[in-house]
Amino acid sequence: MSAKKIIGEVTHYYPRINVAVVKLSDDVRLGDRICVEGATTSFEQTVESMESEHRKIEHASAGQLIGLKVKERVRTGDRVYRIEFGVDEDK
């Protein structure tokens, strides 16, 4: 089973380079499976590239603003969730 845990919110989107600026409320690292959801947005992807202060990073913590490479268009206010496998949503 899997569950979703909110890890941040999109504050800006750069369509020419497919990068979302995300204000994190929890940690994220390369390889994490994420889901982006909003009024008209809904997709899953693996975190393959992210930056902070124009430097590539492998891990980011709550409170950071990061640039996250996304595979689809996102919108300001969309929420970013980490998909946690092996977690029972009912508990």
CSV table of N, CA and C in Angstrom, one decimal, residues 1-30:
chain,number,residue,atom,x,y,z
A,1,MET,N,0.8,-1.2,0.0
A,1,MET,CA,0.0,0.0,0.0
A,1,MET,C,0.9,1.2,0.0
A,2,SER,N,0.3,2.3,-0.4
A,2,SER,CA,1.0,3.6,-0.4
A,2,SER,C,0.2,4.7,0.1
A,3,ALA,N,0.8,5.8,0.6
A,3,ALA,CA,0.1,6.9,1.1
A,3,ALA,C,0.8,8.2,0.6
A,4,LYS,N,0.1,9.3,0.6
A,4,LYS,CA,0.7,10.6,0.1
A,4,LYS,C,0.8,11.5,1.3
A,5,LYS,N,2.0,12.1,1.4
A,5,LYS,CA,2.3,13.1,2.4
A,5,LYS,C,2.7,14.4,1.8
A,6,ILE,N,2.0,15.5,2.2
A,6,ILE,CA,2.3,16.8,1.6
A,6,ILE,C,3.7,17.2,1.9
A,7,ILE,N,4.5,17.6,0.9
A,7,ILE,CA,5.8,18.1,1.2
A,7,ILE,C,6.1,19.5,0.7
A,8,GLY,N,5.1,20.1,0.0
A,8,GLY,CA,5.3,21.5,-0.4
A,8,GLY,C,4.3,22.0,-1.3
A,9,GLU,N,4.5,23.3,-1.7
A,9,GLU,CA,3.5,24.0,-2.6
A,9,GLU,C,4.3,24.7,-3.7
A,10,VAL,N,3.7,24.7,-4.9
A,10,VAL,CA,4.3,25.4,-6.0
A,10,VAL,C,4.1,26.9,-5.8
A,11,THR,N,5.2,27.7,-5.9
A,11,THR,CA,5.1,29.1,-5.8
A,11,THR,C,5.3,29.8,-7.1
A,12,HIS,N,5.9,29.1,-8.1
A,12,HIS,CA,6.2,29.7,-9.4
A,12,HIS,C,6.5,28.6,-10.4
A,13,TYR,N,6.2,28.8,-11.7
A,13,TYR,CA,6.5,27.8,-12.7
A,13,TYR,C,7.2,28.5,-13.9
A,14,TYR,N,8.3,27.9,-14.4
A,14,TYR,CA,9.0,28.4,-15.6
A,14,TYR,C,8.7,27.4,-16.7
A,15,PRO,N,7.8,27.8,-17.6
A,15,PRO,CA,7.3,26.8,-18.6
A,15,PRO,C,8.4,26.5,-19.7
A,16,ARG,N,9.3,27.4,-20.0
A,16,ARG,CA,10.3,27.1,-21.0
A,16,ARG,C,11.3,26.1,-20.6
A,17,ILE,N,11.5,25.9,-19.3
A,17,ILE,CA,12.5,24.9,-18.8
A,17,ILE,C,11.8,23.8,-18.0
A,18,ASN,N,10.5,23.9,-17.8
A,18,ASN,CA,9.7,22.9,-17.1
A,18,ASN,C,10.2,22.8,-15.6
A,19,VAL,N,10.4,23.9,-15.0
A,19,VAL,CA,10.8,23.9,-13.6
A,19,VAL,C,9.8,24.6,-12.7
A,20,ALA,N,9.5,23.9,-11.6
A,20,ALA,CA,8.6,24.5,-10.6
A,20,ALA,C,9.4,24.9,-9.4
A,21,VAL,N,9.1,26.1,-8.9
A,21,VAL,CA,9.7,26.5,-7.6
A,21,VAL,C,8.7,26.1,-6.5
A,22,VAL,N,9.3,25.3,-5.6
A,22,VAL,CA,8.5,24.7,-4.5
A,22,VAL,C,9.0,25.1,-3.2
A,23,LYS,N,8.0,25.6,-2.3
A,23,LYS,CA,8.3,25.9,-0.9
A,23,LYS,C,8.1,24.6,-0.2
A,24,LEU,N,9.1,24.1,0.4
A,24,LEU,CA,9.0,22.8,1.1
A,24,LEU,C,8.5,22.9,2.5
A,25,SER,N,7.6,21.9,2.9
A,25,SER,CA,7.2,21.8,4.3
A,25,SER,C,7.7,20.5,4.9
A,26,ASP,N,8.4,19.7,4.1
A,26,ASP,CA,9.0,18.5,4.5
A,26,ASP,C,10.2,18.2,3.6
A,27,ASP,N,11.0,17.2,4.0
A,27,ASP,CA,12.2,16.8,3.2
A,27,ASP,C,11.8,16.1,1.9
A,28,VAL,N,12.7,16.3,1.0
A,28,VAL,CA,12.6,15.6,-0.3
A,28,VAL,C,14.0,15.2,-0.8
A,29,ARG,N,14.2,14.1,-1.5
A,29,ARG,CA,15.5,13.8,-2.1
A,29,ARG,C,15.4,13.2,-3.4
A,30,LEU,N,16.5,13.2,-4.2
A,30,LEU,CA,16.5,12.6,-5.5
A,30,LEU,C,16.0,11.1,-5.4
